[in-house]
Tab-separated table of C-alpha atoms in Angstrom:
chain	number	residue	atom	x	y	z
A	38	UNK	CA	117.372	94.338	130.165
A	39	UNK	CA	116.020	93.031	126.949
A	40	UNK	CA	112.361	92.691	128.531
A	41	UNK	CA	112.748	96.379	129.361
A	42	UNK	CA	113.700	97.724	125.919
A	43	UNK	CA	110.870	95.260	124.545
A	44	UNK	CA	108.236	97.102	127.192
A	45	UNK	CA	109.815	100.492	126.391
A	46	UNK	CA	109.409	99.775	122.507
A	47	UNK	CA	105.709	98.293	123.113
A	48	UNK	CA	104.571	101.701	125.242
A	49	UNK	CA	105.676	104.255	122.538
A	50	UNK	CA	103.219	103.408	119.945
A	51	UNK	CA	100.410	104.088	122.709
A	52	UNK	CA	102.308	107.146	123.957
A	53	UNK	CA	101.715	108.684	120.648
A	54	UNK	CA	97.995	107.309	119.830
A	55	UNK	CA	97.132	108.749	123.250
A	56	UNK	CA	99.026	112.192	124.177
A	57	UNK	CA	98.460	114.502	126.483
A	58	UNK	CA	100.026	117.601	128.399
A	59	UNK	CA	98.601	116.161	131.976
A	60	UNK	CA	97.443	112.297	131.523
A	61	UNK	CA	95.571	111.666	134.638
A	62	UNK	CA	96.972	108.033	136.469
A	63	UNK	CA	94.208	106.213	135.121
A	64	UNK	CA	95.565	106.985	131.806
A	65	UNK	CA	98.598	105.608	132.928
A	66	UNK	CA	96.615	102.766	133.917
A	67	UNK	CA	95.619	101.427	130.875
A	68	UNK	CA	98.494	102.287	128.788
A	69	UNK	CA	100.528	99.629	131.082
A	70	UNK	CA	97.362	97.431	130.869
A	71	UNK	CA	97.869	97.509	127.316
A	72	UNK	CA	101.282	97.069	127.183
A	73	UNK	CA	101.511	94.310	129.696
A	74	UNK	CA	98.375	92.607	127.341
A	75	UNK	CA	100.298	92.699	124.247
A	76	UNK	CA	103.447	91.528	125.993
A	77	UNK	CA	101.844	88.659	127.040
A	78	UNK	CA	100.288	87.794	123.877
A	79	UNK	CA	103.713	88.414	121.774
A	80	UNK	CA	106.034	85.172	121.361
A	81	UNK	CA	108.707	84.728	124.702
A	82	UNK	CA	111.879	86.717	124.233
A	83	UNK	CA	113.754	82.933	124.456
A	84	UNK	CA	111.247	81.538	122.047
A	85	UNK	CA	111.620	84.484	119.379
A	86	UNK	CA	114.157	82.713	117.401
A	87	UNK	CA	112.462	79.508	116.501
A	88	UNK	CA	108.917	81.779	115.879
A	89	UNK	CA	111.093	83.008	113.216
A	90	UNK	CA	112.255	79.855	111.701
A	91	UNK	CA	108.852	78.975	111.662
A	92	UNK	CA	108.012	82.020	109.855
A	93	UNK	CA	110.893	81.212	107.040
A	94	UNK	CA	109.471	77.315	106.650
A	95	UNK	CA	106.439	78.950	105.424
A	96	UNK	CA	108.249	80.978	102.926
A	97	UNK	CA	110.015	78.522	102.113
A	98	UNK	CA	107.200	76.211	101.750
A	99	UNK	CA	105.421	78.730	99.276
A	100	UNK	CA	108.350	80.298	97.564
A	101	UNK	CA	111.333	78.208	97.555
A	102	UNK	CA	113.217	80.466	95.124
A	103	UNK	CA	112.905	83.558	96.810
A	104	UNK	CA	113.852	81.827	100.201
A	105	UNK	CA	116.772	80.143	98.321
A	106	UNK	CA	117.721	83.824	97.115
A	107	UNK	CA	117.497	84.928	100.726
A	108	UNK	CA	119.805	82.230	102.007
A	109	UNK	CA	122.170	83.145	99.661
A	110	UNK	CA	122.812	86.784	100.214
A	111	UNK	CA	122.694	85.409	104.078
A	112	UNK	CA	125.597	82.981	103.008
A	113	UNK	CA	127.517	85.642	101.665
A	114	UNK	CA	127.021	88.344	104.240
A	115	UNK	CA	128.571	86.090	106.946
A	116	UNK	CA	131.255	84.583	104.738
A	117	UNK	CA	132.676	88.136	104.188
A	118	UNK	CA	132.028	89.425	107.914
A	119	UNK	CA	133.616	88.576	110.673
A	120	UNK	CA	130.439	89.883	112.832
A	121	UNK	CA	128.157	88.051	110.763
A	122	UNK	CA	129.156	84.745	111.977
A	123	UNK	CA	127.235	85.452	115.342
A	124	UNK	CA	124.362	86.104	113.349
A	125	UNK	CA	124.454	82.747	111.457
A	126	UNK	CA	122.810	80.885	114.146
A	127	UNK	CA	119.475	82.318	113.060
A	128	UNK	CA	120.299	82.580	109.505
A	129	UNK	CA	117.581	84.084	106.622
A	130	UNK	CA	115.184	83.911	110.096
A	131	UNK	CA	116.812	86.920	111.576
A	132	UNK	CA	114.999	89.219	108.905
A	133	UNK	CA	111.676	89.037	110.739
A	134	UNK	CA	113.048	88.314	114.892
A	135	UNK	CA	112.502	92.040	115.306
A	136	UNK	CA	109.146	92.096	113.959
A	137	UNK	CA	108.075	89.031	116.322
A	138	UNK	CA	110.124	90.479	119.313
A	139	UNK	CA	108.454	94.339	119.296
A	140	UNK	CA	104.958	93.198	117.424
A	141	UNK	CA	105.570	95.044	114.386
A	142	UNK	CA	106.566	98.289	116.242
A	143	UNK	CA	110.193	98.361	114.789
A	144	UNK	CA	108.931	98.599	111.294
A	145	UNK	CA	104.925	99.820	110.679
A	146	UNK	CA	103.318	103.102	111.049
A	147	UNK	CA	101.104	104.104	113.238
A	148	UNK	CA	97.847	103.544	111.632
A	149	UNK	CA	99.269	100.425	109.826
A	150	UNK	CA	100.555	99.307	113.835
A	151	UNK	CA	97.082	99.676	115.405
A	152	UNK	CA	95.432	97.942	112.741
A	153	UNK	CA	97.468	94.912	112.640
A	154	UNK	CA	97.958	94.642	116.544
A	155	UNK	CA	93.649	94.752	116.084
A	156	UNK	CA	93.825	91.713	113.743
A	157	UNK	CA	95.414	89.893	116.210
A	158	UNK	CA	93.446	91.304	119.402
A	159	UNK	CA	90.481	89.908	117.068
A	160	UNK	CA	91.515	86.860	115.213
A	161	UNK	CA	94.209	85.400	117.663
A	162	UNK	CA	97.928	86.037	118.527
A	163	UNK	CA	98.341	82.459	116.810
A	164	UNK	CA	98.406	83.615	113.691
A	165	UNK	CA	101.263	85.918	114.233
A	166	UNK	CA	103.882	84.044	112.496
A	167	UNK	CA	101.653	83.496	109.458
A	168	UNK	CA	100.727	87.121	108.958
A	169	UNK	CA	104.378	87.891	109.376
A	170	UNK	CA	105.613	85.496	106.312
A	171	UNK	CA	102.508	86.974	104.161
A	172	UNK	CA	104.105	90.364	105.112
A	173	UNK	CA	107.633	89.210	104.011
A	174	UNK	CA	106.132	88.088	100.692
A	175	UNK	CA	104.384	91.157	100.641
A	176	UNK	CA	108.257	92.313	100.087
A	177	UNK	CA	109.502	89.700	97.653
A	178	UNK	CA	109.917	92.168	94.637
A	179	UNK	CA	112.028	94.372	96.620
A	180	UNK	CA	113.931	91.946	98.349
A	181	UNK	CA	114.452	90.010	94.863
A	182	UNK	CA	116.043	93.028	94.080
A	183	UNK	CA	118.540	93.493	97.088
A	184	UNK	CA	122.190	91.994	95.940
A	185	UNK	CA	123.327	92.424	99.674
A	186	UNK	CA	122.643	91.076	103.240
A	187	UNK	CA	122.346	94.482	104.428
A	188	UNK	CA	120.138	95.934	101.440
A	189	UNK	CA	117.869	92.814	102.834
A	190	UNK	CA	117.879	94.068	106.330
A	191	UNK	CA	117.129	97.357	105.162
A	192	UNK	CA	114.150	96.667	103.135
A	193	UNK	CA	112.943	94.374	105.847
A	194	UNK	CA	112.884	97.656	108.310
A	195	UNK	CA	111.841	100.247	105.964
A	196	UNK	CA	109.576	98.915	103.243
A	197	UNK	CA	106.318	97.646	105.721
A	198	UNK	CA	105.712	101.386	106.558
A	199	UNK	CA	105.529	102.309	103.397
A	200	UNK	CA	102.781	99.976	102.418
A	201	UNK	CA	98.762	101.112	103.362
A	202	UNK	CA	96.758	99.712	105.987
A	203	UNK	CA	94.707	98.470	103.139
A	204	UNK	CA	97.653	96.405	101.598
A	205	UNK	CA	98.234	94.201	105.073
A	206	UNK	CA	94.239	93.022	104.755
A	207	UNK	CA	95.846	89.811	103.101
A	208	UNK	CA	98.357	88.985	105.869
A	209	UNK	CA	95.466	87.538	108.032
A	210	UNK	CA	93.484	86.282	105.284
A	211	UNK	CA	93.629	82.376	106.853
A	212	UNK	CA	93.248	83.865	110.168
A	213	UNK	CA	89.233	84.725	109.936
Protein backbone atom coordinates (compact mmCIF):
# COMPACT_ATOMS: atom_id res chain seq x y z
CA UNK A 1 0.00 0.00 0.00
CA UNK A 2 2.60 2.53 0.87
CA UNK A 3 4.48 1.90 -2.60
CA UNK A 4 1.13 2.73 -4.18
CA UNK A 5 0.40 6.06 -2.47
CA UNK A 6 4.27 6.84 -3.11
CA UNK A 7 3.59 6.02 -7.13
CA UNK A 8 0.22 7.83 -6.92
CA UNK A 9 2.00 10.96 -5.25
CA UNK A 10 5.06 10.68 -7.85
CA UNK A 11 2.44 10.63 -11.11
CA UNK A 12 0.48 13.83 -10.09
CA UNK A 13 3.17 16.29 -10.57
CA UNK A 14 3.47 14.89 -14.30
CA UNK A 15 -0.32 14.71 -14.60
CA UNK A 16 -0.38 18.39 -14.26
CA UNK A 17 2.97 19.39 -16.30
CA UNK A 18 1.44 17.29 -19.08
CA UNK A 19 -2.58 17.55 -19.40
CA UNK A 20 -4.69 16.72 -21.82
CA UNK A 21 -8.50 16.06 -22.69
CA UNK A 22 -7.48 12.69 -24.80
CA UNK A 23 -3.65 11.65 -23.93
CA UNK A 24 -2.90 9.14 -26.53
CA UNK A 25 -1.25 5.61 -24.71
CA UNK A 26 2.06 6.64 -25.57
CA UNK A 27 1.54 9.51 -23.35
CA UNK A 28 0.68 7.19 -20.85
CA UNK A 29 3.78 5.56 -21.70
CA UNK A 30 6.16 7.84 -20.60
CA UNK A 31 4.42 9.31 -17.75
CA UNK A 32 4.84 5.66 -16.03
CA UNK A 33 8.38 5.64 -17.56
CA UNK A 34 8.94 8.62 -15.63
CA UNK A 35 7.44 7.71 -12.66
CA UNK A 36 8.88 4.26 -12.44
CA UNK A 37 12.55 6.30 -13.21
CA UNK A 38 12.20 8.54 -10.36
CA UNK A 39 10.96 5.75 -8.12
CA UNK A 40 13.86 3.97 -8.68
CA UNK A 41 16.21 6.69 -8.17
CA UNK A 42 14.36 7.95 -4.78
CA UNK A 43 15.76 6.30 -1.40
CA UNK A 44 13.80 2.57 -0.55
CA UNK A 45 10.59 3.08 1.37
CA UNK A 46 12.51 0.75 4.33
CA UNK A 47 15.61 2.83 3.96
CA UNK A 48 13.73 6.34 4.21
CA UNK A 49 14.24 6.64 7.83
CA UNK A 50 17.95 6.41 8.20
CA UNK A 51 18.26 8.82 4.70
CA UNK A 52 16.76 11.13 7.10
CA UNK A 53 19.01 10.76 9.99
CA UNK A 54 21.59 11.23 7.66
CA UNK A 55 20.09 14.35 6.52
CA UNK A 56 19.85 15.71 10.39
CA UNK A 57 23.84 14.67 11.04
CA UNK A 58 24.52 17.19 8.48
CA UNK A 59 22.54 19.80 10.18
CA UNK A 60 23.72 18.99 12.96
CA UNK A 61 27.20 18.96 11.83
CA UNK A 62 26.81 22.65 10.45
CA UNK A 63 24.38 24.10 12.89
CA UNK A 64 24.40 22.46 16.14
CA UNK A 65 22.18 25.10 17.77
CA UNK A 66 19.47 25.09 15.51
CA UNK A 67 19.47 21.16 15.49
CA UNK A 68 19.67 21.33 19.34
CA UNK A 69 16.53 23.77 19.11
CA UNK A 70 14.86 21.20 16.89
CA UNK A 71 15.41 18.33 19.29
CA UNK A 72 13.97 20.18 21.82
CA UNK A 73 10.58 21.16 20.59
CA UNK A 74 10.76 17.25 19.37
CA UNK A 75 11.37 16.39 23.16
CA UNK A 76 8.53 18.26 24.18
CA UNK A 77 6.01 17.36 21.54
CA UNK A 78 6.26 13.64 22.52
CA UNK A 79 6.54 14.23 26.25
CA UNK A 80 3.07 15.93 26.16
CA UNK A 81 1.46 13.44 23.48
CA UNK A 82 0.56 10.30 23.89
CA UNK A 83 0.73 9.79 19.87
CA UNK A 84 3.96 11.32 19.71
CA UNK A 85 5.74 8.57 21.34
CA UNK A 86 5.38 6.44 18.04
CA UNK A 87 6.95 9.15 16.35
CA UNK A 88 10.05 9.28 18.64
CA UNK A 89 11.75 6.53 16.92
CA UNK A 90 12.73 8.92 14.14
CA UNK A 91 12.96 11.90 16.25
CA UNK A 92 13.99 15.72 14.72
CA UNK A 93 14.57 13.23 11.36
CA UNK A 94 10.91 12.89 10.77
CA UNK A 95 10.75 16.65 9.54
CA UNK A 96 12.26 15.80 6.16
CA UNK A 97 11.03 11.56 5.73
CA UNK A 98 8.27 12.99 3.57
CA UNK A 99 10.41 14.99 1.46
CA UNK A 100 12.84 11.86 0.84
CA UNK A 101 9.81 9.42 0.57
CA UNK A 102 7.66 11.55 -2.36
CA UNK A 103 10.97 13.51 -3.85
CA UNK A 104 9.93 16.80 -2.80
CA UNK A 105 6.33 16.40 -4.16
CA UNK A 106 4.64 16.80 -0.66
CA UNK A 107 6.03 20.23 -0.23
CA UNK A 108 7.42 22.27 -3.66
CA UNK A 109 5.60 23.80 -6.47
CA UNK A 110 5.47 22.90 -9.61
CA UNK A 111 8.12 24.83 -11.27
CA UNK A 112 10.27 24.66 -8.06
CA UNK A 113 9.44 20.39 -8.32
CA UNK A 114 10.66 20.05 -11.94
CA UNK A 115 13.62 21.98 -11.37
CA UNK A 116 14.94 20.23 -8.45
CA UNK A 117 13.90 16.62 -9.65
CA UNK A 118 16.30 18.12 -12.94
CA UNK A 119 19.21 18.75 -10.51
CA UNK A 120 19.16 15.43 -9.57
CA UNK A 121 18.31 13.78 -13.13
CA UNK A 122 21.65 15.89 -13.89
CA UNK A 123 23.97 15.89 -10.99
CA UNK A 124 23.03 12.47 -9.31
CA UNK A 125 20.25 11.10 -6.99
CA UNK A 126 23.31 10.90 -4.43
CA UNK A 127 23.14 14.09 -3.49
CA UNK A 128 19.60 13.94 -2.40
CA UNK A 129 20.09 13.97 1.23
CA UNK A 130 22.52 16.89 1.01
CA UNK A 131 20.27 19.16 -1.01
CA UNK A 132 17.54 18.25 1.40
CA UNK A 133 19.54 19.53 4.72
CA UNK A 134 20.62 22.80 2.57
CA UNK A 135 16.80 23.09 2.03
CA UNK A 136 16.05 22.67 5.81
CA UNK A 137 18.61 25.40 6.53
CA UNK A 138 17.15 27.23 3.88
CA UNK A 139 14.23 27.27 6.74
CA UNK A 140 16.24 27.91 9.88
CA UNK A 141 14.81 31.51 10.51
CA UNK A 142 11.40 30.26 10.42
CA UNK A 143 11.84 27.23 12.18
CA UNK A 144 13.97 29.25 14.93
CA UNK A 145 10.90 30.87 15.29
CA UNK A 146 8.39 27.88 15.77
CA UNK A 147 7.86 27.31 19.81
CA UNK A 148 5.95 24.00 18.90
CA UNK A 149 6.50 20.50 17.35
CA UNK A 150 3.65 21.05 15.19
CA UNK A 151 4.47 24.81 14.13
CA UNK A 152 7.85 22.78 13.00
CA UNK A 153 5.96 20.32 10.96
CA UNK A 154 4.05 22.97 9.51
CA UNK A 155 6.76 25.14 8.31
CA UNK A 156 8.56 22.07 7.10
CA UNK A 157 5.36 21.42 4.62
CA UNK A 158 4.46 24.84 3.74
CA UNK A 159 7.46 27.15 3.68
CA UNK A 160 9.64 25.25 0.52
CA UNK A 161 6.78 26.33 -1.88
CA UNK A 162 6.95 29.51 -1.02
CA UNK A 163 10.57 29.99 -1.82
CA UNK A 164 11.64 30.66 -5.91
CA UNK A 165 13.19 28.27 -8.08
CA UNK A 166 16.03 30.67 -7.96
CA UNK A 167 16.44 30.37 -4.08
CA UNK A 168 16.99 26.25 -4.23
CA UNK A 169 20.21 26.98 -6.79
CA UNK A 170 22.30 26.59 -3.45
CA UNK A 171 20.87 23.23 -2.32
CA UNK A 172 23.07 21.42 -4.98
CA UNK A 173 25.86 23.72 -4.83
CA UNK A 174 28.49 20.60 -3.79
CA UNK A 175 26.67 18.49 -6.16
CA UNK A 176 28.26 20.06 -9.62
Amino acid sequence: RTRLDRSVLLLAPFLHLYPALHPTDADYCRWLTLLMEMESNLPHIADVPDHARNVLQRVKGSRASFFDHLTALHQKHTASNPTGASEGALGVASLVEGWLLTGLVCCLSSQSLFWWWDQCFILGWDGLEGACGRLLLKLEVDLMRCSTWDMAVRVVNEQPAKLATARLKDCFADCE
